Short mmCIF file of C-alpha atoms in Angstrom, two decimals:
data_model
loop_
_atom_site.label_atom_id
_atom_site.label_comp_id
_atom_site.label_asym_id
_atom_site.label_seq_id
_atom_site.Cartn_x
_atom_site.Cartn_y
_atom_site.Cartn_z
CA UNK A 2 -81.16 6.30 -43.41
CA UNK A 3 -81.65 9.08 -40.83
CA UNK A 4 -79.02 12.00 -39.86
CA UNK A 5 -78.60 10.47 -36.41
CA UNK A 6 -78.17 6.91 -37.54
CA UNK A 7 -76.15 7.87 -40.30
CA UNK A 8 -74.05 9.61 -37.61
CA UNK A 9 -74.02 6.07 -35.41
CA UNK A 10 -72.39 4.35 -37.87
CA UNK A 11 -69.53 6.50 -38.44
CA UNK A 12 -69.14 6.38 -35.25
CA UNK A 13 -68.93 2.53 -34.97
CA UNK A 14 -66.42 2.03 -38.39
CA UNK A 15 -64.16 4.63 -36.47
CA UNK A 16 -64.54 2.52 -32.96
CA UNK A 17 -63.82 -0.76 -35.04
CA UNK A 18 -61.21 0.59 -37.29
CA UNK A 19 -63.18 1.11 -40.28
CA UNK A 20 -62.23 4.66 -41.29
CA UNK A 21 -58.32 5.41 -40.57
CA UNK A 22 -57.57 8.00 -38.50
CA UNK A 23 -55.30 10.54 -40.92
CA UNK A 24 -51.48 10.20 -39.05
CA UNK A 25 -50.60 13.95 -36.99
CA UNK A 26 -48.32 16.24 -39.70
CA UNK A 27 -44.92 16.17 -38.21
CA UNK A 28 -43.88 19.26 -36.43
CA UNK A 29 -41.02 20.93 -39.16
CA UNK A 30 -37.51 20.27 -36.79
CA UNK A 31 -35.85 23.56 -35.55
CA UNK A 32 -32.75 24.47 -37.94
CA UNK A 33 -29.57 25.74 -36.89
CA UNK A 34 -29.14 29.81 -35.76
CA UNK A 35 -27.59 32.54 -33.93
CA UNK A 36 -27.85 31.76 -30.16
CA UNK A 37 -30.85 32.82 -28.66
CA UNK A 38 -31.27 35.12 -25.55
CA UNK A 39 -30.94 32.30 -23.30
CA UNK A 40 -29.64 28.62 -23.77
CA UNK A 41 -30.96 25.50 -21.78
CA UNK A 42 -28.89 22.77 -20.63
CA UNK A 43 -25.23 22.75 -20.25
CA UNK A 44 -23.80 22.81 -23.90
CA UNK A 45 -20.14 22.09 -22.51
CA UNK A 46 -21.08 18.75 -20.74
CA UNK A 47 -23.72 17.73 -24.15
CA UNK A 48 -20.94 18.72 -26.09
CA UNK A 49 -18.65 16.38 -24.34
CA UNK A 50 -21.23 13.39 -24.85
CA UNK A 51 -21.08 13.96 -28.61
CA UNK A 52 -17.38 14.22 -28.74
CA UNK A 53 -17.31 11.12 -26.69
CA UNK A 54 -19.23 8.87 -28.76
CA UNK A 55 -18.35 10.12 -32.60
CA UNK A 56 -14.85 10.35 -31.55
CA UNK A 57 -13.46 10.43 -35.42
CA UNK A 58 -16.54 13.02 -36.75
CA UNK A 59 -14.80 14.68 -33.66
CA UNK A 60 -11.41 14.87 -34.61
CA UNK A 61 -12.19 16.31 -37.74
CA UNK A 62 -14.47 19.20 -35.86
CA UNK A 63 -12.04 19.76 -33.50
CA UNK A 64 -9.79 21.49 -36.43
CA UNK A 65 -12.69 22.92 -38.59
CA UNK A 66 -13.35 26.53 -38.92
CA UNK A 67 -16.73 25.72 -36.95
CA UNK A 68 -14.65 24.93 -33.98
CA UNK A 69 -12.80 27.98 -34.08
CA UNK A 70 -15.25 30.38 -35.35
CA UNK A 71 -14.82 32.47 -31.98
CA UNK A 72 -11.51 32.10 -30.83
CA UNK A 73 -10.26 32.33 -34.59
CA UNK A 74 -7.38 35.47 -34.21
CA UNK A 75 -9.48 36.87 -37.40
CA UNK A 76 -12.54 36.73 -35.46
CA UNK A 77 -11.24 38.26 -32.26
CA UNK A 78 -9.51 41.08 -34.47
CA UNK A 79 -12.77 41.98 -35.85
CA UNK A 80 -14.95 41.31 -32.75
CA UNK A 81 -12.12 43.85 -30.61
CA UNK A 82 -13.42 46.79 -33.68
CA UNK A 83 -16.82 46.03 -33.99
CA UNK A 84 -18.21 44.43 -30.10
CA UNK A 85 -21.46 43.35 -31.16
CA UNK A 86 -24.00 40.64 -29.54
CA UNK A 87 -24.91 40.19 -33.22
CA UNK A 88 -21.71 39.20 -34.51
CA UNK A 89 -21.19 36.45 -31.14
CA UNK A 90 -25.29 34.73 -32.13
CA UNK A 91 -23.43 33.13 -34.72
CA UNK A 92 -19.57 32.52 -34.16
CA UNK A 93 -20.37 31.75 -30.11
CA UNK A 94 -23.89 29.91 -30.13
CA UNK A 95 -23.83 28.57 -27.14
CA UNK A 96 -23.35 31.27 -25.25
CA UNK A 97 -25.42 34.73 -24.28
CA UNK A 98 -24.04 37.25 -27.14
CA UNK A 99 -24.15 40.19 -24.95
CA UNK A 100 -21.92 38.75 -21.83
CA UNK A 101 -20.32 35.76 -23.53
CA UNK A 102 -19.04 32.68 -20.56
CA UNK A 103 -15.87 32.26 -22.23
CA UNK A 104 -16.12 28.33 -21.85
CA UNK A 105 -19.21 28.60 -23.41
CA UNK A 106 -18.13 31.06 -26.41
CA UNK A 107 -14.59 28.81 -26.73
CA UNK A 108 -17.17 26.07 -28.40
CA UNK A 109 -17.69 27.72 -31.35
CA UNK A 110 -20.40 26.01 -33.76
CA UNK A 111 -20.49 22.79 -31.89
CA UNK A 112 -22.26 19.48 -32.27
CA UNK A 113 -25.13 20.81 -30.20
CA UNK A 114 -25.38 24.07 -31.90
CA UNK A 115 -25.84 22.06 -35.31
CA UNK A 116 -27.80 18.97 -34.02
CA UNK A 117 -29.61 19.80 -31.23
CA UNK A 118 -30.84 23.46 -32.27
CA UNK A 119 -33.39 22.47 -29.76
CA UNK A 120 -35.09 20.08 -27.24
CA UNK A 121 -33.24 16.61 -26.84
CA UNK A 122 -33.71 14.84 -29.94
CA UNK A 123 -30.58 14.85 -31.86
CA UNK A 124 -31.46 16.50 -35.63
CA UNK A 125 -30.73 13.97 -38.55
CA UNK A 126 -30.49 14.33 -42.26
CA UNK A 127 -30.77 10.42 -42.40
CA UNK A 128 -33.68 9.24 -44.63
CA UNK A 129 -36.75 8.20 -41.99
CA UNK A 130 -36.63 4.46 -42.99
CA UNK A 131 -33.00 4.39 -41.96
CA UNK A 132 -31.97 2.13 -39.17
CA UNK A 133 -31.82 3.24 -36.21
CA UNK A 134 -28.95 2.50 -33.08
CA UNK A 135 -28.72 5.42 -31.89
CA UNK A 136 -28.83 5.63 -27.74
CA UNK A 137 -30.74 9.15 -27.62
CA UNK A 138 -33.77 9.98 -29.36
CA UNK A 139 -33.32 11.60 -32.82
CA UNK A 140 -35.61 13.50 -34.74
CA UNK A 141 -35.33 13.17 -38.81
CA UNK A 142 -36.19 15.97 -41.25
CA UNK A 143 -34.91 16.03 -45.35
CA UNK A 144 -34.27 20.00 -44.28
CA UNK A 145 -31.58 19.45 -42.34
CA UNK A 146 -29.87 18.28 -45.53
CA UNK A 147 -30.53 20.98 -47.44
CA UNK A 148 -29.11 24.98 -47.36
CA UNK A 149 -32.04 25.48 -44.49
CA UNK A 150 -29.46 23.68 -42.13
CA UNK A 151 -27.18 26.59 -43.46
CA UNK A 152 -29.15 29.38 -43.87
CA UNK A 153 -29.66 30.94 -40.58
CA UNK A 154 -26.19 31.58 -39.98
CA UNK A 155 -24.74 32.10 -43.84
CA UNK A 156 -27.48 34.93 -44.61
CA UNK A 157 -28.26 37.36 -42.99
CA UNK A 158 -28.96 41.17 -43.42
CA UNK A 159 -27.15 44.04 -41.61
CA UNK A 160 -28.09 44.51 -38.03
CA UNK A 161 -29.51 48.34 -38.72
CA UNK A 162 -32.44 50.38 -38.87
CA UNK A 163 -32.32 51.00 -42.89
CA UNK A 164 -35.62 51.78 -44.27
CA UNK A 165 -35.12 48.80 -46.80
CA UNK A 166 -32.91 46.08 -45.01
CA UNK A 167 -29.38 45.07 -47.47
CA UNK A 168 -27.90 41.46 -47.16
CA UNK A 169 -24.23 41.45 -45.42
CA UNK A 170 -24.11 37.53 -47.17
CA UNK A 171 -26.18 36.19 -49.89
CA UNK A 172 -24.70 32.73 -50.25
CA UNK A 173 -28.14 31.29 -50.12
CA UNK A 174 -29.71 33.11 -52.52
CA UNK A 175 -26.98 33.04 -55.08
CA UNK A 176 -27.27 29.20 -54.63
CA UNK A 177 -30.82 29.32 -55.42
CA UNK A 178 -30.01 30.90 -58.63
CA UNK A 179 -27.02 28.58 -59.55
CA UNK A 180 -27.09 26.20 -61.81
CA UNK A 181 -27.19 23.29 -59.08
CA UNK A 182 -29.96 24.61 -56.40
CA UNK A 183 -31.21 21.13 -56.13
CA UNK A 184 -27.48 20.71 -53.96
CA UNK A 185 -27.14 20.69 -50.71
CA UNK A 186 -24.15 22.61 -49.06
CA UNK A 187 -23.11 19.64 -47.63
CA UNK A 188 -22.66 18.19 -50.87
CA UNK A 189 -19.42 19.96 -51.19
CA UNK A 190 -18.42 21.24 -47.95
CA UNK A 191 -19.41 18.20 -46.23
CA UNK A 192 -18.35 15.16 -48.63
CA UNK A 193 -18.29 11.48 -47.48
CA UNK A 194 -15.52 10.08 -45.98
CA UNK A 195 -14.91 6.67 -45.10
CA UNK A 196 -14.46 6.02 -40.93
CA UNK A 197 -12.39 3.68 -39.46
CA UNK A 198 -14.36 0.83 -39.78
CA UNK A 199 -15.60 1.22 -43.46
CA UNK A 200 -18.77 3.42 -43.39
CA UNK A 201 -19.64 6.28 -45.29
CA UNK A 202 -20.15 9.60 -43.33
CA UNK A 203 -20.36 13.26 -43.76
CA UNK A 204 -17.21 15.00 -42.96
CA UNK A 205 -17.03 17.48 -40.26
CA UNK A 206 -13.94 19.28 -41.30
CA UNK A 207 -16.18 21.39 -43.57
CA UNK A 208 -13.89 22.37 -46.46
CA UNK A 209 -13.79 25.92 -46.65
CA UNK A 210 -11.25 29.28 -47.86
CA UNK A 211 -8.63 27.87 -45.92
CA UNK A 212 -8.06 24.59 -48.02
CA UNK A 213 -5.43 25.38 -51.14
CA UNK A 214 -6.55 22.37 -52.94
CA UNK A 215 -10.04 23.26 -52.56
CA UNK A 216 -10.14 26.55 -53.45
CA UNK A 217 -8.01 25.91 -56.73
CA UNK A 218 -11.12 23.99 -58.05
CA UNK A 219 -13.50 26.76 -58.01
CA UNK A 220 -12.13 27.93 -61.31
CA UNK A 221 -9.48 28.41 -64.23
CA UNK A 222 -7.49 31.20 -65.37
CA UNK A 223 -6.21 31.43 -68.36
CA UNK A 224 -2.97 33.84 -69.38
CA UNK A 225 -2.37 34.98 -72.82
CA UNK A 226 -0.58 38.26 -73.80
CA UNK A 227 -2.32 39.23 -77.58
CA UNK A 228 0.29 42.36 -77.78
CA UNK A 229 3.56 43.00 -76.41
CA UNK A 230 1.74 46.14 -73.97
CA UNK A 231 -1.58 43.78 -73.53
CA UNK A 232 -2.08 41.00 -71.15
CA UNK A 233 -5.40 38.98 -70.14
CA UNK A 234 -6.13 37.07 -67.73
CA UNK A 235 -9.70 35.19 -67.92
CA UNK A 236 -11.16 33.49 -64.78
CA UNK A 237 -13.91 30.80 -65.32
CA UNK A 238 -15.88 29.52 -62.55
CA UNK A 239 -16.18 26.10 -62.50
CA UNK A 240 -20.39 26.09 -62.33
CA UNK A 241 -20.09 21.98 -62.07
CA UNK A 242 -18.24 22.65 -58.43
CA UNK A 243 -19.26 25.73 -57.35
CA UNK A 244 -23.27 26.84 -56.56
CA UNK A 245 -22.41 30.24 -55.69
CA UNK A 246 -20.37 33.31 -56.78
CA UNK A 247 -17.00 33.49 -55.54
CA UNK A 248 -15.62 34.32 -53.55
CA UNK A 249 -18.90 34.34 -51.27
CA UNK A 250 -19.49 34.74 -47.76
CA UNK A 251 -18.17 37.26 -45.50
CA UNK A 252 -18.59 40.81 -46.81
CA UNK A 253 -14.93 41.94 -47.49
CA UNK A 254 -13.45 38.46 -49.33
CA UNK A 255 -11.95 39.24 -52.58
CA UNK A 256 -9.90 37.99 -55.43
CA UNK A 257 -6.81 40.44 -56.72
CA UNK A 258 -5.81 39.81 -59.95
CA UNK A 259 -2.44 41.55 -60.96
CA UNK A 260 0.33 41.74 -63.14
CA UNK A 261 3.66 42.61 -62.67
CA UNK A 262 6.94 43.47 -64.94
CA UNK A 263 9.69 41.72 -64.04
CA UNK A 264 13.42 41.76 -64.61
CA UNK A 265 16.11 43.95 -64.14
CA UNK A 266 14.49 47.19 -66.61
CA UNK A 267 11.31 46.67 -64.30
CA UNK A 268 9.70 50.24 -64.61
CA UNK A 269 6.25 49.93 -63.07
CA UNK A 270 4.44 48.98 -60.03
CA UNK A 271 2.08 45.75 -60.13
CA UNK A 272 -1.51 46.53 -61.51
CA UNK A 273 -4.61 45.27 -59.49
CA UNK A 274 -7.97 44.63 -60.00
CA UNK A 275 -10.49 43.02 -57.35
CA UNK A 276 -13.15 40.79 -57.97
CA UNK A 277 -15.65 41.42 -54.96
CA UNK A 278 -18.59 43.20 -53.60
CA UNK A 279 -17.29 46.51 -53.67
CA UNK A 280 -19.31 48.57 -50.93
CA UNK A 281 -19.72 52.39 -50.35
CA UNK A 282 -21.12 54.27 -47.58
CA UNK A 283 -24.19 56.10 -47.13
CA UNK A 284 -26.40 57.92 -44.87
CA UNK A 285 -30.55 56.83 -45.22
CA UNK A 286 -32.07 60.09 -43.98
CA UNK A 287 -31.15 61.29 -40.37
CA UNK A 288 -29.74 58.10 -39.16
CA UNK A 289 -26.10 57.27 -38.64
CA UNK A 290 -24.17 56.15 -42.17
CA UNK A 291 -24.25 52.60 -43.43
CA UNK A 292 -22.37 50.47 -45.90
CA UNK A 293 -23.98 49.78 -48.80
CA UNK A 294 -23.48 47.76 -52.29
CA UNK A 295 -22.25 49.75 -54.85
CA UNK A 296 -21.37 46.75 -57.03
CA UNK A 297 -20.15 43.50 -57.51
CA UNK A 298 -18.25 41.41 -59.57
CA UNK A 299 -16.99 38.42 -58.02
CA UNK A 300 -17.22 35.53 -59.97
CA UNK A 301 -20.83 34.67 -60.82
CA UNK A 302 -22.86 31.44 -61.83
CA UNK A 303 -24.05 31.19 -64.75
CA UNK A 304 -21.75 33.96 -66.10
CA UNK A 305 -19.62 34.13 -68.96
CA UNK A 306 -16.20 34.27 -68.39
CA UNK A 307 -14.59 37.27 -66.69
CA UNK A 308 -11.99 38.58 -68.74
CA UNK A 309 -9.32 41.46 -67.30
CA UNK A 310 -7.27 43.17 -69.65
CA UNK A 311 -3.67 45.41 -68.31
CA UNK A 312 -2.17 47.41 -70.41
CA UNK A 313 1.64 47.80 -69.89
CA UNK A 314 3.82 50.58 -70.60
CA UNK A 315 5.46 50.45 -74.27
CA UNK A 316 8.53 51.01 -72.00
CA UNK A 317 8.13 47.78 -71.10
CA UNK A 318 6.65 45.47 -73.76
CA UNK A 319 10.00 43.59 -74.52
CA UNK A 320 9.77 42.60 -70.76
CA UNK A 321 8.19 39.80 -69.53
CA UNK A 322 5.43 39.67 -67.27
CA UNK A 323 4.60 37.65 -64.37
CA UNK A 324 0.99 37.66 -63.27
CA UNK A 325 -0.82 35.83 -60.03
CA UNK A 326 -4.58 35.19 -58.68
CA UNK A 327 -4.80 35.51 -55.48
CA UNK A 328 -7.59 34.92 -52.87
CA UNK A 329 -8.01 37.50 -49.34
CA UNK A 330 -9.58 38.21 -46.22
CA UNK A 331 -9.86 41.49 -45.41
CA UNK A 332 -10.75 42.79 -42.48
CA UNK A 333 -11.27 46.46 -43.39
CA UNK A 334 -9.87 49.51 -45.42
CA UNK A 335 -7.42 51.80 -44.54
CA UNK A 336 -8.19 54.91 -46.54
CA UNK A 337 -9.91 55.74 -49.80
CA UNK A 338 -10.05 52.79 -52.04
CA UNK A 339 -9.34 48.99 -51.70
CA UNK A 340 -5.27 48.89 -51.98
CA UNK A 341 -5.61 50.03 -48.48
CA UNK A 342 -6.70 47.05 -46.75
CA UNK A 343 -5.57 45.29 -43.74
CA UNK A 344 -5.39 42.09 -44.67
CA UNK A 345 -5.64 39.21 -42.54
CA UNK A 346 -5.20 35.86 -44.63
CA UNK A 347 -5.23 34.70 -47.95
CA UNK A 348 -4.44 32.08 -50.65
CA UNK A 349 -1.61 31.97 -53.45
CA UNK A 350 -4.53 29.98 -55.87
CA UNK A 351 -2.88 30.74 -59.55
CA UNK A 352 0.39 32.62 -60.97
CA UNK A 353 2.44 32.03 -64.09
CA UNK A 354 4.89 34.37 -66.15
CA UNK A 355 4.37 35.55 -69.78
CA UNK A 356 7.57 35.80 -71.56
CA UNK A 357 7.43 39.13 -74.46
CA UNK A 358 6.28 38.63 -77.96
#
């Protein structure tokens, strides 16, 4: 057969339906992110829609940390020291980060911010041979399930002009090296709930530092005094729970561990340790100084236990001890060192007393 018939009759099979025509590759779905420059469409009136419709996902929203992640009074306090356009693309989404509409900024991370990143289709983590009801278009993609939804606005690197750019959050990353990267984020901070009328469905309160119960699950401690001047506390992150280290998140959230002597011969002052990433400052060539890691030891996955040992004055070895774990947000330091630090929130998550040997 010749080149030009041979050419014919793939023509015909593809007229007829003899060769199939290979389906378009779907266009990867825009995730989640700081706001951009300019926003289409009136988030405040799209907004309402959602709310309207999903009126229980919206309840739970309405008192999530996403809701108030710009008119938090910890975000404010930090915004009033440090102004920046960079911090508002991520707590204020909807609105322009260098001249804010305060309507717009009062949103927070929204529905829209989340599920409509971008065009009209509402974003869904719902398998593609799900049913569909839905009264707007939606567009399905399995990486809206996964830390991509997350990571846009959960890592990011410091907004400066350092020669080799440092990471102001690493939660993804440290959950791609957990023991569990195959987890989504939702998988914990979003478990199912059941709705009024009996389905199963993400929850929108997004679990977070704020929850006692929550946070009390990350790990164990474990007290034990091996000498009358020795206590030790060991902290074990619960790897089965947790996919990151921990604390994680926001640069300056720590854990102090102390100890204290109590009674009426106390002698001492309570002894502290933090468990964070401890930071120091530096100056990369001419430019203005930075903050950089100097180290960290928050609790990591995949370590072994981290094990803290005080040593008390023999003064006060017949004394017993009383000892607490306790979880902070600080918003900065006051001063050389970390004891210095204006605090802005924080959990009680562990304390006992050790009575003397």
């Amino acid at each position: 057969m010749t080149r030009a018939a041979l050419r014919c009759t793939a023509l015909l099979l593809v007229a007829c339906g003899g060769v199939a025509t290979p389906a378009p590759t779907p266009t990867p779905a825009t995730m989640p992110g700081p706001a951009p420059l300019q926003r289409v469409g009136d988030a405040v009136a799209r907004n309402g829609e959602c709310v309207a419709c999903h009126d229980e996902i919206a309840a739970q929203w309405q008192d999530s940390l996403h809701r108030a992640a710009y008119t938090s009074p910890d975000f404010q306090s930090a915004l009033r020291s440090e102004p920046l356009p960079f911090c508002r693309g991520c707590h204020a989404p909807e609105a322009d980060p260098r001249r804010p509409e305060p309507e717009l900024a009062a949103l927070g991370v929204a529905c829209v911010s989340c599920h409509l990143p971008q065009g009209d289709a509402v974003l869904s983590a719902r398998p593609a041979d799900a049913p569909r009801a839905a009264p707007h278009p939606v567009l399905r993609d399995p990486a809206f399930a996964a830390a991509d939804a997350c990571a846009n606005c959960h890592e990011f690197t410091f907004p400066d002009r350092r020669p080799v750019p440092e990471y102001m959050q690493t939660t993804v990353r440290e959950h791609r090296a957990s023991t569990q990267p195959d987890r989504s984020c939702a998988d914990c901070h979003m478990p199912r709930v059941a709705t009024n009328d009996g389905a199963a469905v993400r929850s929108h309160a997004f679990s977070a530092s704020r929850d006692l119960a929550w946070m009390r699950e990350a790990f164990t401690v474990t007290a034990r005094r091996p000498a009358p001047d020795r206590v030790e506390l060991s902290l074990d992150l619960h790897e089965d729970r947790v996919g990151h280290a921990f604390p994680t998140g926001d640069l300056l959230r720590r854990l102090v561990v102390s100890v204290a002597v109590t009674g009426v011969a106390r002698r001492t002052a309570p002894q502290r340790r933090y468990l964070a990433r401890h930071w120091k400052h530096a100056r990369p060539g001419k430019g203005p100084g930075v903050r950089t890691l100097d180290h960290d030891d928050r609790l990591g996955v995949g370590e072994d236990p981290r094990v803290l040992t005080f040593t008390l004055d023999p003064a006060d070895a017949a004394l017993p001890v009383e000892w607490r774990v306790r979880y902070e947000r600080v918003e900065a330091f006051v001063g050389p060192g970390e004891d210095g630090a204006r605090v802005v929130g924080g959990l009680d998550l562990f304390e006992g007393t050790l009575p003397s040997e």
